Short mmCIF file of C-alpha atoms and ligand atoms in Angstrom, two decimals:
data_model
loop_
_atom_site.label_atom_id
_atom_site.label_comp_id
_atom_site.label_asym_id
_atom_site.label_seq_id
_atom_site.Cartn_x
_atom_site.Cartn_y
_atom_site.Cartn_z
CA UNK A 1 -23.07 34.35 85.69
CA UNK A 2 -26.56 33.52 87.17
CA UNK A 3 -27.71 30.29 86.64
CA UNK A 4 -31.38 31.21 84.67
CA UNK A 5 -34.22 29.03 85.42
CA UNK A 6 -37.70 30.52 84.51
CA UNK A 7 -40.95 28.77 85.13
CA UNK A 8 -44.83 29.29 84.00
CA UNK A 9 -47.09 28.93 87.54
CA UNK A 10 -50.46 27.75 85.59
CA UNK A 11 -53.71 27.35 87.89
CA UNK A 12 -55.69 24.01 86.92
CA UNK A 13 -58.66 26.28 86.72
CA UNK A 14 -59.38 26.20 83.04
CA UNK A 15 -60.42 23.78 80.18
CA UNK A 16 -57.12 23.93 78.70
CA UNK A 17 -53.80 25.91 78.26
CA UNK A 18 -55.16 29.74 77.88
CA UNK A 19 -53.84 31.55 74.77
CA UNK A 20 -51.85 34.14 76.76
CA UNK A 21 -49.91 31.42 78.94
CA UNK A 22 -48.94 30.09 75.93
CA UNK A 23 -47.51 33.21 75.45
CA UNK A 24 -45.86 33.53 78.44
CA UNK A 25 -45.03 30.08 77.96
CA UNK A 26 -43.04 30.86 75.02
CA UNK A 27 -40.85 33.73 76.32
CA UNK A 28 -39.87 32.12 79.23
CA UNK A 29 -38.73 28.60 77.30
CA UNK A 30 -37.21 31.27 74.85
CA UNK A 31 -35.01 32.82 77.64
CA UNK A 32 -34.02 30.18 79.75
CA UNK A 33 -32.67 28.31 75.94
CA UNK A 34 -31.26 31.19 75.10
CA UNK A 35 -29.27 31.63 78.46
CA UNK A 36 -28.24 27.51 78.42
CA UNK A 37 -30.67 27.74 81.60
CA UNK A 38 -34.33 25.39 82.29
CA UNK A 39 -37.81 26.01 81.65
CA UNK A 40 -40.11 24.60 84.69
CA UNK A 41 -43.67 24.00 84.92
CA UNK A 42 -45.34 24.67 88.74
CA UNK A 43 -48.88 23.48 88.91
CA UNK A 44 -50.86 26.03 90.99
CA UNK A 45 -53.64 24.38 92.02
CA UNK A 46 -54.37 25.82 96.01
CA UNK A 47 -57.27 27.69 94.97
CA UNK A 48 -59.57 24.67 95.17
CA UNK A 49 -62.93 26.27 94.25
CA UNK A 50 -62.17 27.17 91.09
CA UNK A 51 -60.14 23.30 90.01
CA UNK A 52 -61.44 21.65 86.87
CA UNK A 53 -60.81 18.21 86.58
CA UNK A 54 -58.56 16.78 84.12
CA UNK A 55 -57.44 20.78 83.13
CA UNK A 56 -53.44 19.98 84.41
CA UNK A 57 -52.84 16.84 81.74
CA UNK A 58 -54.45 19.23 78.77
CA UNK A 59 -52.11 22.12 80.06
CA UNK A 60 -49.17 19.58 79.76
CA UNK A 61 -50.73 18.03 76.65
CA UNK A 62 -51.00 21.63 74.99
CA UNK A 63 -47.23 22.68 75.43
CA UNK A 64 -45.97 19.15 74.38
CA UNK A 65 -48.22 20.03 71.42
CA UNK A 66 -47.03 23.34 70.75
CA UNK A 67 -43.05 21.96 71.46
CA UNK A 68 -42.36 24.16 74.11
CA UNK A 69 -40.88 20.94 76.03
CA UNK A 70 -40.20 22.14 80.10
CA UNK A 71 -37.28 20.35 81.97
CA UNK A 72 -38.78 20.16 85.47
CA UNK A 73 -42.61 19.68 86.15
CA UNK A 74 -45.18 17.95 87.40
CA UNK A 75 -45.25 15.10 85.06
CA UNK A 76 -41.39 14.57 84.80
CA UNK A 77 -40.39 15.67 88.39
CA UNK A 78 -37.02 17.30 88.68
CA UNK A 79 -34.65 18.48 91.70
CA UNK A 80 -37.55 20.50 93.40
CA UNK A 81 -40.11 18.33 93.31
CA UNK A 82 -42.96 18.08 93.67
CA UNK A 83 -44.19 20.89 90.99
CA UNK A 84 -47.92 20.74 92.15
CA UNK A 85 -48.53 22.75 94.80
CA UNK A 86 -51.35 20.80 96.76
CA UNK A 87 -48.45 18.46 97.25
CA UNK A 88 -46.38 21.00 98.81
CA UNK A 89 -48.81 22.34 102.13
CA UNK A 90 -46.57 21.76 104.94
CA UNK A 91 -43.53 23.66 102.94
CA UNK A 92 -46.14 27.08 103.10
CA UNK A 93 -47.10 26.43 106.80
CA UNK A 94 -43.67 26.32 107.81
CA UNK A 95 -42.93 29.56 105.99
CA UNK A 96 -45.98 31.57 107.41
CA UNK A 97 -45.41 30.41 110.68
CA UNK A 98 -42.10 32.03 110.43
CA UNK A 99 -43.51 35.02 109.64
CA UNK A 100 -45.60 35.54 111.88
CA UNK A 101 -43.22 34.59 115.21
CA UNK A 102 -41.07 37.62 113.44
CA UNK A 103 -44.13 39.48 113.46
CA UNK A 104 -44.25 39.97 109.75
CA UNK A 105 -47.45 38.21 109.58
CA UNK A 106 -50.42 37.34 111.97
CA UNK A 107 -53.18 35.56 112.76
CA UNK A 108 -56.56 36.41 112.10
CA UNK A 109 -59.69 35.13 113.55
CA UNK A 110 -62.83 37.58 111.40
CA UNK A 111 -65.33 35.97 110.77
CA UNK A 112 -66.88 35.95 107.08
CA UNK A 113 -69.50 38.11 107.96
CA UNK A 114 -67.45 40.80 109.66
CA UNK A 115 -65.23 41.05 106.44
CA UNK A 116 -68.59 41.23 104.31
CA UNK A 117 -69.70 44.03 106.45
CA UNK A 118 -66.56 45.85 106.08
CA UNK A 119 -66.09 45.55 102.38
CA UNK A 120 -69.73 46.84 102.57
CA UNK A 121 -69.08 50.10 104.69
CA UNK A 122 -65.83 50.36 102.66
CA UNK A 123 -67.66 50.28 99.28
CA UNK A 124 -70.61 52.92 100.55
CA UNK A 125 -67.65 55.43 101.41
CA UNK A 126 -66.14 54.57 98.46
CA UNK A 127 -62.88 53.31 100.21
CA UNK A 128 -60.90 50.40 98.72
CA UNK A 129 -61.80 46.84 99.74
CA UNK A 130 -59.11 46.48 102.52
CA UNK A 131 -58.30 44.48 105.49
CA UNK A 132 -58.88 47.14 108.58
CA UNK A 133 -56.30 45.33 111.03
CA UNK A 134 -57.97 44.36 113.57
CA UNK A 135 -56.24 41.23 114.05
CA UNK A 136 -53.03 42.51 114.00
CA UNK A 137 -53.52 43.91 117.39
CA UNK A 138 -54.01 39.94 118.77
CA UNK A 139 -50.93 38.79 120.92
CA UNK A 140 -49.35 36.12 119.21
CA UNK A 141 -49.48 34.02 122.11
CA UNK A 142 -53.36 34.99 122.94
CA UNK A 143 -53.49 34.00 118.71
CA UNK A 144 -52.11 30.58 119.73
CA UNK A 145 -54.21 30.30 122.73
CA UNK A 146 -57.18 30.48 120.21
CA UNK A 147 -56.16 27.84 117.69
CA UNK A 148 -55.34 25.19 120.21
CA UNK A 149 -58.67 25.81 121.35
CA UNK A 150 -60.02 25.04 117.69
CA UNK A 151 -61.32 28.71 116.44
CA UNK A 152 -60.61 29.20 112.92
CA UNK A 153 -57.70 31.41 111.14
CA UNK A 154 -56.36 32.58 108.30
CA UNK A 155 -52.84 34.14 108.28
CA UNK A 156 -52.30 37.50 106.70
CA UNK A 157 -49.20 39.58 105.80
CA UNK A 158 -48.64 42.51 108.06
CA UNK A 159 -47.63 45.30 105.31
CA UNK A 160 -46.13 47.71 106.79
CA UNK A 161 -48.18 50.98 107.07
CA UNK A 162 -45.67 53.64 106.11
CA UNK A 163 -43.65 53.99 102.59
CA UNK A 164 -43.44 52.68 99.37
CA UNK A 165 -42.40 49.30 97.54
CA UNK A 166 -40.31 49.37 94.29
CA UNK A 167 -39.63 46.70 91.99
CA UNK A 168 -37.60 46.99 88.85
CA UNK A 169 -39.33 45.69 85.55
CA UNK A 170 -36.96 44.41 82.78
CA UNK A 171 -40.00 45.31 80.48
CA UNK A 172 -41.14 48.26 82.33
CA UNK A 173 -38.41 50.14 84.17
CA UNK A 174 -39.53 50.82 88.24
CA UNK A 175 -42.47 50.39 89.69
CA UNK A 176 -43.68 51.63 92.98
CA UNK A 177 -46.75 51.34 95.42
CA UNK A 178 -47.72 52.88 98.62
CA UNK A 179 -47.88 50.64 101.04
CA UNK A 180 -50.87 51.92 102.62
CA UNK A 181 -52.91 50.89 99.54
CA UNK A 182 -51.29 47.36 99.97
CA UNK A 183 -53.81 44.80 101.44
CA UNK A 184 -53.00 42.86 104.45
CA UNK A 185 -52.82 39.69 102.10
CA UNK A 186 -54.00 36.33 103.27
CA UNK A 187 -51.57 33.86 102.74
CA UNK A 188 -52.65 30.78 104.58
CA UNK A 189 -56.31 30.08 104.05
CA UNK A 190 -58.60 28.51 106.97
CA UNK A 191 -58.37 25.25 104.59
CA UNK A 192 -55.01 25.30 105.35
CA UNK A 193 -54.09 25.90 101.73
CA UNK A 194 -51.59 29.16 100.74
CA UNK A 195 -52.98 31.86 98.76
CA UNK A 196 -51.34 32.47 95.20
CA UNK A 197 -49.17 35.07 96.93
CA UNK A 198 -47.56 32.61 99.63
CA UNK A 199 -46.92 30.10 97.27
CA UNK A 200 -45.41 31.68 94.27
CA UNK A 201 -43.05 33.35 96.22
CA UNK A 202 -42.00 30.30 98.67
CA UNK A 203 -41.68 28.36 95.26
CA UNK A 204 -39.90 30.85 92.73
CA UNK A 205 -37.37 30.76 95.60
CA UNK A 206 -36.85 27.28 97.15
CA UNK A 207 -37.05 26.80 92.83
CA UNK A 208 -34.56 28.73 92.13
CA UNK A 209 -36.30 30.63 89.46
CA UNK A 210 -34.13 33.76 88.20
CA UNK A 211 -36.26 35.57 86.14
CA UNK A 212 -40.24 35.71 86.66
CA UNK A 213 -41.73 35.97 83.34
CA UNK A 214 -45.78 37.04 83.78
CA UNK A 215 -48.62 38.85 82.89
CA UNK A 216 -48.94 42.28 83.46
CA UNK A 217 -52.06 40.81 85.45
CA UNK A 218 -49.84 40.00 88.26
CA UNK A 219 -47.91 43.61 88.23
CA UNK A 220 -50.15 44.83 91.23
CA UNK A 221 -49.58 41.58 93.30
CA UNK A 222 -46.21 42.24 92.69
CA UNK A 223 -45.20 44.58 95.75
CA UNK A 224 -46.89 42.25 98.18
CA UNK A 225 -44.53 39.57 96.50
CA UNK A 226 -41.31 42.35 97.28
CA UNK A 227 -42.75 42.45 100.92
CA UNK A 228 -42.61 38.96 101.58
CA UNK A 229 -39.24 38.24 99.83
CA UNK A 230 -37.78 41.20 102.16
CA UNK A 231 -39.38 39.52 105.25
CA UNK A 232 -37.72 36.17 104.46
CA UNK A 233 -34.56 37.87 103.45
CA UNK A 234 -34.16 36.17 100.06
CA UNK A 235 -33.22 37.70 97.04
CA UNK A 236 -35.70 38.25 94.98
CA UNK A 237 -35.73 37.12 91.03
CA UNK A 238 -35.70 39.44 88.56
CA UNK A 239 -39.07 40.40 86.86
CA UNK A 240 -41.10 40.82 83.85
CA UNK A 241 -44.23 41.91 83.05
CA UNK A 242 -45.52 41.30 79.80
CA UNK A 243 -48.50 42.63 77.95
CA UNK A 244 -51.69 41.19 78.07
CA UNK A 245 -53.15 40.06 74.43
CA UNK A 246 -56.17 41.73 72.86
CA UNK A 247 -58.97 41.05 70.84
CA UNK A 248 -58.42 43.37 67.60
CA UNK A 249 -60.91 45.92 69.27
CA UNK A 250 -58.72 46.27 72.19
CA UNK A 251 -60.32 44.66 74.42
CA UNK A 252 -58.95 41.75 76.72
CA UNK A 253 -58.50 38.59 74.98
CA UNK A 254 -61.82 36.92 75.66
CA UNK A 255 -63.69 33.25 74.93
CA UNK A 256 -66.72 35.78 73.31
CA UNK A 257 -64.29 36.77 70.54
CA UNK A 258 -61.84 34.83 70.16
CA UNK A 259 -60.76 31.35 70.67
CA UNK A 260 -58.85 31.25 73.58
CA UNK A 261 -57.38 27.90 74.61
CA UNK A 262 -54.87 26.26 72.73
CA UNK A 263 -56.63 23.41 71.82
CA UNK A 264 -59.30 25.39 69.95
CA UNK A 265 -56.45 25.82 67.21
CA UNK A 266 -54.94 22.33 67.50
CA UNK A 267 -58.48 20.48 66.53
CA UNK A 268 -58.77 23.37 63.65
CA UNK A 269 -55.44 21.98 62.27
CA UNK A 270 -53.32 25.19 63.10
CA UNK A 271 -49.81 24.00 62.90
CA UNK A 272 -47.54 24.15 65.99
CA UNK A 273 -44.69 25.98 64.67
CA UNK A 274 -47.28 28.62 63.73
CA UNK A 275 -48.44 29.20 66.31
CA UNK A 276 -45.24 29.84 67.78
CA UNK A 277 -44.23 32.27 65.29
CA UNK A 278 -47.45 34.42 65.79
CA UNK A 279 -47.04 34.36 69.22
CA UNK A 280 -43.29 35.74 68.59
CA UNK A 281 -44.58 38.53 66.55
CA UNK A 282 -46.98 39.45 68.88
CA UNK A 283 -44.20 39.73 71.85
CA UNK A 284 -41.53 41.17 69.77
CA UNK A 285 -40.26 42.87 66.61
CA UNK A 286 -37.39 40.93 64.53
CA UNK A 287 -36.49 43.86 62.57
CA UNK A 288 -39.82 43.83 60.71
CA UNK A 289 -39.21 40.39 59.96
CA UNK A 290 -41.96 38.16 60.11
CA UNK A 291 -41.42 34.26 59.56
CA UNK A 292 -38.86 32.74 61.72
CA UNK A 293 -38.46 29.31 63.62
CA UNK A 294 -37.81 29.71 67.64
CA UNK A 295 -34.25 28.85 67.19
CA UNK A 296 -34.04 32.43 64.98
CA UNK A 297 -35.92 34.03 68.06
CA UNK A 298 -33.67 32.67 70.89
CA UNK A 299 -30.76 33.86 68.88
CA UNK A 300 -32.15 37.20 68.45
CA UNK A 301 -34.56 37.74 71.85
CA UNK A 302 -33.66 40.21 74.35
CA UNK A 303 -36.70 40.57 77.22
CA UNK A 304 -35.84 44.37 77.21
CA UNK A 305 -37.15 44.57 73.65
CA UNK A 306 -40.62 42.80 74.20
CA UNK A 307 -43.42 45.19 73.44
CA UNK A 308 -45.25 46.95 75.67
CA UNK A 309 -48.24 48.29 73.83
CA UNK A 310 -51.13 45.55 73.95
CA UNK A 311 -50.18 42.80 71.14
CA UNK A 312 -53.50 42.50 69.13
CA UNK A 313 -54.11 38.44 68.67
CA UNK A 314 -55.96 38.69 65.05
CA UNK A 315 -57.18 35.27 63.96
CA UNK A 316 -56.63 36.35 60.17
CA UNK A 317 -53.30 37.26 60.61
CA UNK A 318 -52.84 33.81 62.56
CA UNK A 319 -54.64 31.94 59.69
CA UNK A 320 -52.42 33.64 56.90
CA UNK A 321 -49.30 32.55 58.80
CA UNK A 322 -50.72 29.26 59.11
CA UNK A 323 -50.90 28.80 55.05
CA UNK A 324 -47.65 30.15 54.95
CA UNK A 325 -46.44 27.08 57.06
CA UNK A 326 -48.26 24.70 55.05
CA UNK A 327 -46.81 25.77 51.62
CA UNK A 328 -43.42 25.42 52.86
CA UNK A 329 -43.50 22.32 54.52
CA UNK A 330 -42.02 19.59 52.84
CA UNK A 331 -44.54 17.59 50.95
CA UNK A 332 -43.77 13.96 52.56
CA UNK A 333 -44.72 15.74 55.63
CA UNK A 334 -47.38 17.36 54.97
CA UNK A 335 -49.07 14.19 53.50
CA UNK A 336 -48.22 12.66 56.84
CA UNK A 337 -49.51 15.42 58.54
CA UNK A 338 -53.26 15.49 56.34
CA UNK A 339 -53.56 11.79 57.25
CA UNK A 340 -53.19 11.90 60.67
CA UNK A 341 -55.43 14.63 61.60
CA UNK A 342 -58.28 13.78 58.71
CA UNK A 343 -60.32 11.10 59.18
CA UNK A 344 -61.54 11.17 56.01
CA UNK A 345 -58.26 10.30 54.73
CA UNK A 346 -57.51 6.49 54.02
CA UNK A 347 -54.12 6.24 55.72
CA UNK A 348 -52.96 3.96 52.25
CA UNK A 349 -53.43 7.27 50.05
CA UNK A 350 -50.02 8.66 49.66
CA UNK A 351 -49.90 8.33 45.67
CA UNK A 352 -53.71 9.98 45.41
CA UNK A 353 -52.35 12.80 47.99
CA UNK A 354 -49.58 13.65 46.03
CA UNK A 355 -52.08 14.34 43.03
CA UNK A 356 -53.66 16.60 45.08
CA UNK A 357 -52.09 18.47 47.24
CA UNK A 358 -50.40 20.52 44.54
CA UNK A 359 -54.52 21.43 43.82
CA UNK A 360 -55.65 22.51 47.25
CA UNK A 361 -52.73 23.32 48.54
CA UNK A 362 -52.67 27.35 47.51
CA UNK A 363 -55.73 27.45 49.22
CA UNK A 364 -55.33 25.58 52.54
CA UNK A 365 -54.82 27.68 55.22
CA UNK A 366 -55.45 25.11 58.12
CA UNK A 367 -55.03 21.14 57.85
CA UNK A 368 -58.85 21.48 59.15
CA UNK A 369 -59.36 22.65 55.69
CA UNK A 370 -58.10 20.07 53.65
CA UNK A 371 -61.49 18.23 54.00
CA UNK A 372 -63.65 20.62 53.01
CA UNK A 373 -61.51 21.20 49.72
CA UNK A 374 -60.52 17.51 48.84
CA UNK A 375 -63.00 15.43 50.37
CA UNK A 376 -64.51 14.33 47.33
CA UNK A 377 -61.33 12.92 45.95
CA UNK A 378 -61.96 10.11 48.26
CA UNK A 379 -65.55 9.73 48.93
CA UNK A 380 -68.33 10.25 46.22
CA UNK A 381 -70.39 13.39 47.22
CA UNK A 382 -74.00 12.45 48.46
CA UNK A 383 -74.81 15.93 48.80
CA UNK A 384 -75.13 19.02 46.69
CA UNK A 385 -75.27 22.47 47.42
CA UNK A 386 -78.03 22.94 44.98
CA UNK A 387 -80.22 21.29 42.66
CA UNK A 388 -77.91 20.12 39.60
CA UNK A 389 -79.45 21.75 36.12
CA UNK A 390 -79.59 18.27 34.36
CA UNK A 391 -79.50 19.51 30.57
CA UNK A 392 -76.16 21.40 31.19
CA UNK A 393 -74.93 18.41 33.08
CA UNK A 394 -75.73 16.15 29.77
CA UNK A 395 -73.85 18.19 27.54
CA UNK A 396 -70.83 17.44 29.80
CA UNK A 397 -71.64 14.16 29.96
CA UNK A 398 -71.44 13.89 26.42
CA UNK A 399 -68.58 16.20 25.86
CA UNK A 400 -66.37 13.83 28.29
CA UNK A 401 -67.45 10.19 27.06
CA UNK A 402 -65.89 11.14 23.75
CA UNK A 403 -62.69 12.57 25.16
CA UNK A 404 -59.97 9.96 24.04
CA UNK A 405 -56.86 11.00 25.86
CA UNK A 406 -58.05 12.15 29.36
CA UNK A 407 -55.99 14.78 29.55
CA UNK A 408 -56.74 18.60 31.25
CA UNK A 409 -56.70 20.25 27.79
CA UNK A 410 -58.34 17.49 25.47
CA UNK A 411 -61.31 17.70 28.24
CA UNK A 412 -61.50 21.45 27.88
CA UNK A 413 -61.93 21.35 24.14
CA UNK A 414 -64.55 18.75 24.02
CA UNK A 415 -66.35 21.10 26.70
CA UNK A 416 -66.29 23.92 24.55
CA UNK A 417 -66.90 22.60 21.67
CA UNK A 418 -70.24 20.76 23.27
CA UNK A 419 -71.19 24.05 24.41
CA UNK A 420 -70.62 25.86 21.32
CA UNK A 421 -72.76 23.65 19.17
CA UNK A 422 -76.06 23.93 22.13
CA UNK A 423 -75.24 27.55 21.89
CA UNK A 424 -74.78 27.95 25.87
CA UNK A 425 -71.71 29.40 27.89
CA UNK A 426 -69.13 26.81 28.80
CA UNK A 427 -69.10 28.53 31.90
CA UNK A 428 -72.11 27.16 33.12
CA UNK A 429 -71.58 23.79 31.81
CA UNK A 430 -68.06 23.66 33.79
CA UNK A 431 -70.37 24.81 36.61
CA UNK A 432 -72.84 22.20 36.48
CA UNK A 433 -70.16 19.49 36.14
CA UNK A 434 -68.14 21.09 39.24
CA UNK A 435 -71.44 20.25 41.13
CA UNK A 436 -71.78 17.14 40.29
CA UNK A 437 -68.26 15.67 40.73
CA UNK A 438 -67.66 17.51 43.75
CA UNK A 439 -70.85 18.37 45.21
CA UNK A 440 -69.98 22.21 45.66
CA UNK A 441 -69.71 25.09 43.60
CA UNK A 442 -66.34 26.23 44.73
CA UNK A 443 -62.95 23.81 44.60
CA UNK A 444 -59.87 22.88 43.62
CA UNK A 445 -59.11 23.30 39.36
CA UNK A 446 -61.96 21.21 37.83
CA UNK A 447 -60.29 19.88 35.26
CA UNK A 448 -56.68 19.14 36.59
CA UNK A 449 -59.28 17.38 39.80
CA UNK A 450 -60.63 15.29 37.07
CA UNK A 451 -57.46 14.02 36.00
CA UNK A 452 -56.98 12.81 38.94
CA UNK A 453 -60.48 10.67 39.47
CA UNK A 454 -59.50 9.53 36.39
CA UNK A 455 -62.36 8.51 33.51
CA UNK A 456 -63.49 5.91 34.72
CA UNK A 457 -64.62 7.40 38.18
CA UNK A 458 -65.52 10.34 36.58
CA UNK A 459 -67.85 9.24 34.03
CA UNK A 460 -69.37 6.78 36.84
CA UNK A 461 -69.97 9.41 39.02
CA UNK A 462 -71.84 11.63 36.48
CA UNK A 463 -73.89 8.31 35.29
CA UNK A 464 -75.19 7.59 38.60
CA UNK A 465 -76.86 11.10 38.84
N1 LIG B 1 -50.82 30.82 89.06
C1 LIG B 1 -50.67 32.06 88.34
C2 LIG B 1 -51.48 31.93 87.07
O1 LIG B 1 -52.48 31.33 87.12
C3 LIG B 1 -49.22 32.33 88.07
C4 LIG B 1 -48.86 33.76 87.94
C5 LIG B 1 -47.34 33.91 87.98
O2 LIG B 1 -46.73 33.56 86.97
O3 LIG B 1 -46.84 34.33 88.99
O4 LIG B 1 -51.17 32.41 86.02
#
């Protein structure tokens, strides 16, 4: 039995964790629990152009969030460490050095404008953007020569010109690529760092990783990965590619449409385990099945059955599964859950939430929504959403000062019976009190909301209008 360790390789180069490595996230923590195995978390970060500061502790911060807890990583270390790769340069030296004294890799000295007047002459013939090898031809002592004396270098990989690369996908069956369509990757940079390609592969190995759980993204880096794995002479991990998510029109899961970092849902109170049921769905079928907690899924997973047809990430269908969550969470928890992400909840309110929740709850779909629907159970409402029709409002006003018992049903017949006698609908009247005790025109039950306040409050509130 292989040991299984899988990993996600995030790049530092967003505001937060992206949707889709969430995703990825997921199925990878899925199958190493499901195989006894570890989950490990290698920070990326070599491409330093594109690094945004502080975008690593909101990665971590986001999975912790969403549960999907990691064994190794960056911020916990673990038998490979370190997990960032900036911390790791000399490792990816080492490596390409070793490639290129075999000869699978060489120096090369091109300057930046010779390779933007290739890609030039290349894109007017309509060739594909491709290292022309001119380098390669460079001694590997005359190569040496010219570094001690200072020039600058990058190090490429010397594909091999001739036949194909294969690679077996436990998604996608085989894959192959000619090789002569196979750039001459860089993989050490003239800062000295290692490209993506250099490192993941130097990594997933000295890691240990057994299975390499992506993007589909990555499938045409993929070969150059095979290459390099051959020319060390490790074995390489097996290898999944899984779909990329789409906005409902098909199109690649984008900021413009859709919320795409995790965070985005967290602050709109979407609930963690959720989110980790939608993104289940959206891998893989459970026999048509659609609410289940991860411990169902890593009983039932299997990679092979992981959909390959673009998973469509629809926000309603998110939201829905969201309110599903919330109406069968306990109510203890809930409560606890209200008052620590709404501010406008006094943290002392535990008897007043349990009077409400059973009103808003139907209709919460998000904790974000809570506030919008309770708010003026705890704060009297300063604003209205229109101008209050003050006549109606006095015949409520009326109705309700004479209620005895202030009870849902003695309320509605002293309503009624007020409106009967001015000869207008009750309707309206409700309407116009609605307004004024919660400031909006759609809520909770009116009169089940007014039990709650209570007569007192109520009455107050309807005085001081
Ligand atoms: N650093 C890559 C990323 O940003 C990792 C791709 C991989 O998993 O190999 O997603």
């Amino acid at each position: 039995m292989i040991k299984v360790r899988t990993r996600i390789a995030p790049s530092p180069t967003g505001q937060d964790l992206h949707i889709g490595n969430a995703y990825t996230a997921l199925i990878n923590y899925v199958v190493a629990k499901k195989n006894n195995g570890q989950f490990i978390i290698r920070v990326e970060d070599t491409d330093r152009t594109r690094l945004v500061e502080g975008s690593e502790q909101r990665i971590l911060k986001s999975l912790e969030w969403l549960g999907i807890p990691h064994q190794e990583g960056p911020d916990i270390g673990g038998p490979f460490a370190p997990y960032r790769q900036s911390d790791r340069l000399p490792i990816y030296i080492k490596y390409a050095e070793e490639l290129a004294e075999k000869g699978h890799a060489y120096y090369c000295f091109c300057t930046a404008s010779r390779l933007e007047e290739m890609r030039k002459s290349q894109e007017a013939n309509h060739q594909p953007p491709m290292y022309d090898g001119l380098c390669k031809k460079i001694p590997l002592e005359e190569a040496k020569k010219r570094i001690a004396n200072g020039e600058k270098y990058v190090i490429r990989l010397n594909v091999p010109e001739e036949g194909t690369t294969t690679f077996h996908d436990l998604i996608r069956g085989d894959i192959s690529f000619e090789n002569k369509l196979i750039d001459d990757q860089v993989l050490i940079k003239s800062d000295g760092y290692p490209t993506y390609h250099l490192g993941v592969v130097v990594d997933d190995h000295i890691m240990e990783i057994s299975h390499i759980i992506r993007g589909e993204e990555w499938i045409s880096s993929t070969p150059k990965h095979i290459l390099l794995y051959q020319f060390f002479g490790w074995e390489m991990p097996q290898i999944a590619h899984v779909s990329v998510l789409r906005n409902p029109d098909k199109s690649k899961l984008s900021k413009r449409k859709n919320p795409v970092w995790v965070s985005d849902y967290r602050v709109k109170g979407y609930l963690p385990e959720a989110m980790k049921n939608y993104m289940a769905t959206m891998a893989w079928s459970y026999d048509g099945k659609e609410l289940f907690s991860v411990d169902e899924m890593i009983a039932q997973f299997e990679l092979k059955d992981v959909q390959t047809t673009a998973p469509v990430f629809d926000q309603e269908k998110l939201r829905w599964m969201n309110g599903e969550y919330i109406r069968k969470m306990n109510e203890d928890e809930l409560i606890e859950k209200i008052t620590a992400f709404d501010a406008t909840v006094p943290k002392d309110s535990k008897d007043l939430m349990k009077k409400i929740l059973p009103l808003v709850k139907e209709r919460m779909k998000t904790l974000g929504e809570f506030e919008s629907l309770a708010d003026f159970f705890f704060v009297r409402p300063v604003a209205f959403e229109r101008d209050i029709k003050k006549e109606m409002l006095q015949i409520a006003i009326d109705a309700l000062s004479s209620v005895a018992s202030w009870t849902h049903d003695a309320m509605e017949k002293a309503m009624r019976n007020a409106s009967d006698k001015k000869d207008v609908k009750a309707k309206e009247v409700f309407m116009e009190l609605r307004l004024a005790i919660t400031g909006k025109t759609v809520g909770p039950p009116l009169l089940e909301s007014l039990e709650v306040l209570g007569k007192e409050e109520t009455l107050e509130r309807l005085s001081l209008l």
